[in-house]
Amino acid sequence: MLDFKPVEYSQTTLTELMIPSYSNFGGKIHGGIILSLMDKVAYVCAAKHSDGYCITASIDVVDFLAPVEVGELVSLMASVNYVGNTSMIIGIRVVSENLRTHVIKHTNTSYFTMVAIGDDNKPKQVPGLILKSEDDVRRFAQGLNRKNLKTEYKKNEASLRESYNNESCLVTLKNERCKVALTSG
Ligand SMILES: CC(C)(COP(=O)(O)OP(=O)(O)OC[C@H]1O[C@@H](n2cnc3c(N)ncnc32)[C@H](O)[C@@H]1OP(=O)(O)O)[C@@H](O)C(=O)NCCC(=O)NCCS
């Protein structure tokens, strides 16, 4: 029988020093480096909760709130916010610390949907989540809300694709900064 696990069982923090080879032409840390670390910490957190191999199904919004500098210490804190049947939403908060001044800034928050994969290479059911604090309950409810909104968004996109026609589209684009120059009828 599948068990239930508390949020703290799989909470994971990954800390990494930002070395010069991680920087871009502007001297700041590449967004891709941060994304890769986020994927790593999400994997560890999801694998701990589900006791096994997981894959990244989706990433919901990565806003880069502040640049990360070379020499800063980046910490990524991950916890399971929501579990479905085979999927888990992992909330990740990223902070960056200047080691000389000890100023800490919040640089990213994101939500990774990870799916547990069984030995047969198919999605497998994950343990439920024990919610011990009000934050746990709020995050679970927000995760459910995010999942429902995403389903609505996908339906909306599909119906827009089906109902697409040039005329209604041109009306929508009237005040946008584009020039429509169709080359085929
Ligand atoms: C993610 C993947 C396993 C889903 O497979 P599938 O056959 O669609 O399986 P299901 O429809 O049963 O979905 C499994 C779960 O994933 C969730 N899911 C699938 N795609 C999703 C998406 N884009 N966003 C959020 N959740 C998603 C489903 O809601 C379902 O959750 P639930 O079981 O908790 O209700 C499949 O699309 C896949 O292998 N994708 C490639 C993943 C990958 O290569 N990642 C990068 C490297 S790790």
Short mmCIF file of C-alpha atoms and ligand atoms in Angstrom, two decimals:
data_model
loop_
_atom_site.label_atom_id
_atom_site.label_comp_id
_atom_site.label_asym_id
_atom_site.label_seq_id
_atom_site.Cartn_x
_atom_site.Cartn_y
_atom_site.Cartn_z
CA MET A 1 0.00 0.00 0.00
CA LEU A 2 1.25 3.48 -0.85
CA ASP A 3 2.10 5.60 2.15
CA PHE A 4 1.89 9.30 2.87
CA LYS A 5 4.99 11.37 3.55
CA PRO A 6 5.38 14.76 5.20
CA VAL A 7 6.69 17.70 3.17
CA GLU A 8 9.92 17.90 5.20
CA TYR A 9 10.85 14.31 4.31
CA SER A 10 11.95 15.39 0.84
CA GLN A 11 12.79 19.07 1.37
CA THR A 12 16.13 19.69 -0.29
CA THR A 13 18.60 22.57 -0.42
CA LEU A 14 21.34 22.77 -3.03
CA THR A 15 24.10 25.35 -2.59
CA GLU A 16 26.60 26.27 -5.25
CA LEU A 17 29.33 28.88 -5.61
CA MET A 18 29.01 30.96 -8.78
CA ILE A 19 32.37 30.61 -10.51
CA PRO A 20 33.58 32.77 -13.45
CA SER A 21 32.95 30.04 -16.06
CA TYR A 22 29.21 30.31 -15.27
CA SER A 23 29.05 33.93 -16.45
CA ASN A 24 27.74 35.42 -19.68
CA PHE A 25 29.20 38.23 -21.83
CA GLY A 26 27.71 40.79 -19.45
CA GLY A 27 29.60 39.30 -16.49
CA LYS A 28 26.43 38.00 -14.79
CA ILE A 29 25.57 34.35 -14.22
CA HIS A 30 23.88 32.63 -17.20
CA GLY A 31 20.15 32.02 -16.67
CA GLY A 32 20.74 28.51 -18.05
CA ILE A 33 23.09 27.69 -15.15
CA ILE A 34 20.37 28.62 -12.65
CA LEU A 35 17.78 26.64 -14.62
CA SER A 36 20.01 23.57 -14.65
CA LEU A 37 20.50 23.80 -10.86
CA MET A 38 16.74 24.21 -10.43
CA ASP A 39 16.14 21.06 -12.46
CA LYS A 40 18.70 19.21 -10.34
CA VAL A 41 17.20 20.21 -6.99
CA ALA A 42 13.68 19.48 -8.28
CA TYR A 43 14.83 16.01 -9.29
CA VAL A 44 16.35 15.24 -5.89
CA CYS A 45 13.26 16.44 -4.03
CA ALA A 46 10.87 14.49 -6.30
CA ALA A 47 13.04 11.34 -6.24
CA LYS A 48 13.13 11.44 -2.42
CA HIS A 49 9.35 11.76 -2.17
CA SER A 50 8.66 9.02 -4.74
CA ASP A 51 11.61 6.73 -3.92
CA GLY A 52 12.78 6.52 -7.48
CA TYR A 53 13.46 7.87 -10.92
CA CYS A 54 11.55 10.98 -12.03
CA ILE A 55 11.40 13.12 -15.14
CA THR A 56 10.66 16.79 -15.66
CA ALA A 57 7.28 17.15 -17.36
CA SER A 58 6.90 20.90 -17.20
CA ILE A 59 8.29 24.13 -15.78
CA ASP A 60 5.84 26.84 -14.82
CA VAL A 61 7.21 30.33 -15.10
CA VAL A 62 10.77 31.19 -14.29
CA ASP A 63 10.99 34.90 -13.58
CA PHE A 64 14.53 36.18 -13.13
CA LEU A 65 13.96 38.74 -10.39
CA ALA A 66 17.56 39.89 -9.90
CA PRO A 67 20.88 39.14 -11.60
CA VAL A 68 23.33 36.76 -9.92
CA GLU A 69 26.97 37.86 -9.73
CA VAL A 70 30.17 35.83 -9.96
CA GLY A 71 31.39 34.93 -6.44
CA GLU A 72 27.91 34.76 -4.93
CA LEU A 73 26.61 31.66 -3.17
CA VAL A 74 23.35 30.46 -4.66
CA SER A 75 20.99 28.32 -2.59
CA LEU A 76 18.02 26.55 -4.09
CA MET A 77 15.34 25.34 -1.68
CA ALA A 78 12.89 22.77 -3.01
CA SER A 79 9.84 21.15 -1.51
CA VAL A 80 6.92 19.10 -2.75
CA ASN A 81 3.99 21.51 -2.90
CA TYR A 82 1.38 19.27 -4.47
CA VAL A 83 0.98 15.65 -5.50
CA GLY A 84 -1.45 14.32 -8.09
CA ASN A 85 -1.54 10.67 -9.01
CA THR A 86 1.88 10.23 -10.66
CA SER A 87 3.00 13.86 -10.73
CA MET A 88 4.43 16.21 -8.13
CA ILE A 89 4.71 19.99 -8.22
CA ILE A 90 8.01 21.03 -6.71
CA GLY A 91 8.23 24.65 -5.56
CA ILE A 92 11.73 26.10 -5.76
CA ARG A 93 12.96 29.31 -4.19
CA VAL A 94 16.38 30.56 -5.23
CA VAL A 95 18.40 33.06 -3.19
CA SER A 96 21.85 34.45 -3.78
CA GLU A 97 24.23 35.61 -1.04
CA ASN A 98 27.11 38.07 -1.37
CA LEU A 99 29.77 36.43 0.79
CA ARG A 100 31.47 39.74 1.70
CA THR A 101 28.40 41.76 2.68
CA HIS A 102 26.09 38.80 3.50
CA VAL A 103 23.30 40.56 1.63
CA ILE A 104 20.84 37.92 0.46
CA LYS A 105 18.56 38.50 -2.53
CA HIS A 106 15.65 36.46 -3.84
CA THR A 107 16.45 35.72 -7.48
CA ASN A 108 13.88 33.16 -8.68
CA THR A 109 10.81 31.20 -7.75
CA SER A 110 9.47 28.48 -9.97
CA TYR A 111 7.31 25.36 -10.04
CA PHE A 112 8.56 22.17 -11.68
CA THR A 113 6.14 19.33 -12.45
CA MET A 114 8.00 16.05 -12.02
CA VAL A 115 6.55 12.65 -12.90
CA ALA A 116 7.63 9.44 -11.15
CA ILE A 117 8.60 6.66 -13.53
CA GLY A 118 8.39 2.95 -12.66
CA ASP A 119 10.52 0.01 -13.74
CA ASP A 120 8.22 -0.47 -16.74
CA ASN A 121 9.15 3.09 -17.88
CA LYS A 122 5.58 4.28 -17.28
CA PRO A 123 4.33 6.92 -14.82
CA LYS A 124 3.82 5.35 -11.39
CA GLN A 125 1.74 6.49 -8.44
CA VAL A 126 3.49 8.61 -5.83
CA PRO A 127 2.87 8.71 -2.05
CA GLY A 128 0.39 11.27 -0.76
CA LEU A 129 1.50 14.34 1.15
CA ILE A 130 1.04 15.01 4.87
CA LEU A 131 0.37 18.74 5.37
CA LYS A 132 1.52 19.81 8.83
CA SER A 133 1.52 23.59 8.58
CA GLU A 134 -0.71 26.32 7.16
CA ASP A 135 2.00 27.01 4.57
CA ASP A 136 1.87 23.35 3.50
CA VAL A 137 -1.92 23.57 3.08
CA ARG A 138 -1.73 26.89 1.19
CA ARG A 139 0.97 25.57 -1.16
CA PHE A 140 -1.00 22.38 -1.85
CA ALA A 141 -4.14 24.42 -2.66
CA GLN A 142 -2.11 26.76 -4.89
CA GLY A 143 -0.59 23.75 -6.67
CA LEU A 144 -4.05 22.35 -7.36
CA ASN A 145 -5.15 25.77 -8.60
CA ARG A 146 -2.09 26.00 -10.88
CA LYS A 147 -2.83 22.55 -12.31
CA ASN A 148 -6.47 23.49 -13.00
CA LEU A 149 -5.48 26.82 -14.59
CA LYS A 150 -3.04 25.01 -16.84
CA THR A 151 -5.76 22.62 -18.01
CA GLU A 152 -7.99 25.63 -18.77
CA TYR A 153 -5.15 27.39 -20.59
CA LYS A 154 -4.50 24.34 -22.78
CA LYS A 155 -8.21 24.08 -23.65
CA ASN A 156 -8.25 27.78 -24.49
CA GLU A 157 -5.18 27.48 -26.73
CA ALA A 158 -6.71 24.49 -28.55
CA SER A 159 -10.00 26.29 -29.15
CA LEU A 160 -8.14 29.41 -30.39
CA ARG A 161 -6.25 27.21 -32.86
CA GLU A 162 -9.51 25.71 -34.09
CA SER A 163 -11.36 29.00 -34.37
CA TYR A 164 -8.42 30.86 -35.91
CA ASN A 165 -9.18 32.92 -38.97
CA ASN A 166 -7.26 35.73 -40.59
CA GLU A 167 -9.95 38.33 -40.16
CA SER A 168 -10.42 38.03 -36.39
CA CYS A 169 -6.68 37.70 -35.94
CA LEU A 170 -6.00 40.91 -37.91
CA VAL A 171 -8.47 42.80 -35.70
CA THR A 172 -6.64 41.57 -32.58
CA LEU A 173 -3.28 42.65 -33.99
CA LYS A 174 -4.47 46.09 -35.11
CA ASN A 175 -2.82 48.01 -32.29
CA GLU A 176 0.23 45.78 -31.91
CA ARG A 177 3.72 46.67 -33.12
CA CYS A 178 3.75 44.37 -36.14
CA LYS A 179 3.30 44.67 -39.90
CA VAL A 180 1.34 41.85 -41.47
CA ALA A 181 3.01 41.01 -44.78
CA LEU A 182 1.55 37.69 -45.84
CA THR A 183 3.28 36.14 -48.84
CA SER A 184 0.83 33.31 -49.44
CA GLY A 185 -2.93 33.34 -49.58
C1 LIG B 1 5.78 13.54 -18.74
C2 LIG B 1 5.38 12.26 -19.46
C3 LIG B 1 5.94 11.05 -18.77
C4 LIG B 1 3.84 12.16 -19.36
O1 LIG B 1 3.49 10.96 -19.97
P1 LIG B 1 1.98 10.65 -20.36
O2 LIG B 1 1.94 9.41 -21.14
O3 LIG B 1 1.37 11.90 -20.91
O4 LIG B 1 1.39 10.28 -18.97
P2 LIG B 1 0.06 10.79 -18.29
O5 LIG B 1 -0.87 11.44 -19.26
O6 LIG B 1 -0.42 9.62 -17.49
O7 LIG B 1 0.61 11.93 -17.29
C5 LIG B 1 1.29 11.57 -16.13
C6 LIG B 1 1.21 12.74 -15.17
O8 LIG B 1 1.99 13.80 -15.69
C7 LIG B 1 1.22 14.98 -15.72
N1 LIG B 1 1.68 15.77 -16.87
C8 LIG B 1 1.98 15.32 -18.10
N2 LIG B 1 2.38 16.34 -18.86
C9 LIG B 1 2.33 17.44 -18.09
C10 LIG B 1 2.61 18.81 -18.32
N3 LIG B 1 3.02 19.27 -19.49
N4 LIG B 1 2.47 19.68 -17.29
C11 LIG B 1 2.05 19.25 -16.08
N5 LIG B 1 1.76 17.96 -15.81
C12 LIG B 1 1.90 17.08 -16.81
C13 LIG B 1 -0.20 14.50 -15.90
O9 LIG B 1 -1.13 15.49 -15.45
C14 LIG B 1 -0.21 13.29 -15.01
O10 LIG B 1 -0.31 13.71 -13.65
P3 LIG B 1 -1.14 12.85 -12.56
O11 LIG B 1 -0.80 11.40 -12.79
O12 LIG B 1 -0.62 13.34 -11.26
O13 LIG B 1 -2.57 13.14 -12.78
C15 LIG B 1 5.76 12.25 -20.97
O14 LIG B 1 5.13 13.33 -21.62
C16 LIG B 1 7.26 12.36 -21.17
O15 LIG B 1 7.98 11.37 -21.08
N6 LIG B 1 7.75 13.57 -21.50
C17 LIG B 1 9.17 13.80 -21.73
C18 LIG B 1 9.85 14.19 -20.42
C19 LIG B 1 11.28 14.59 -20.62
O16 LIG B 1 11.93 14.11 -21.54
N7 LIG B 1 11.74 15.49 -19.76
C20 LIG B 1 13.04 16.08 -19.87
C21 LIG B 1 14.15 15.24 -19.35
S1 LIG B 1 13.90 14.63 -17.74
#
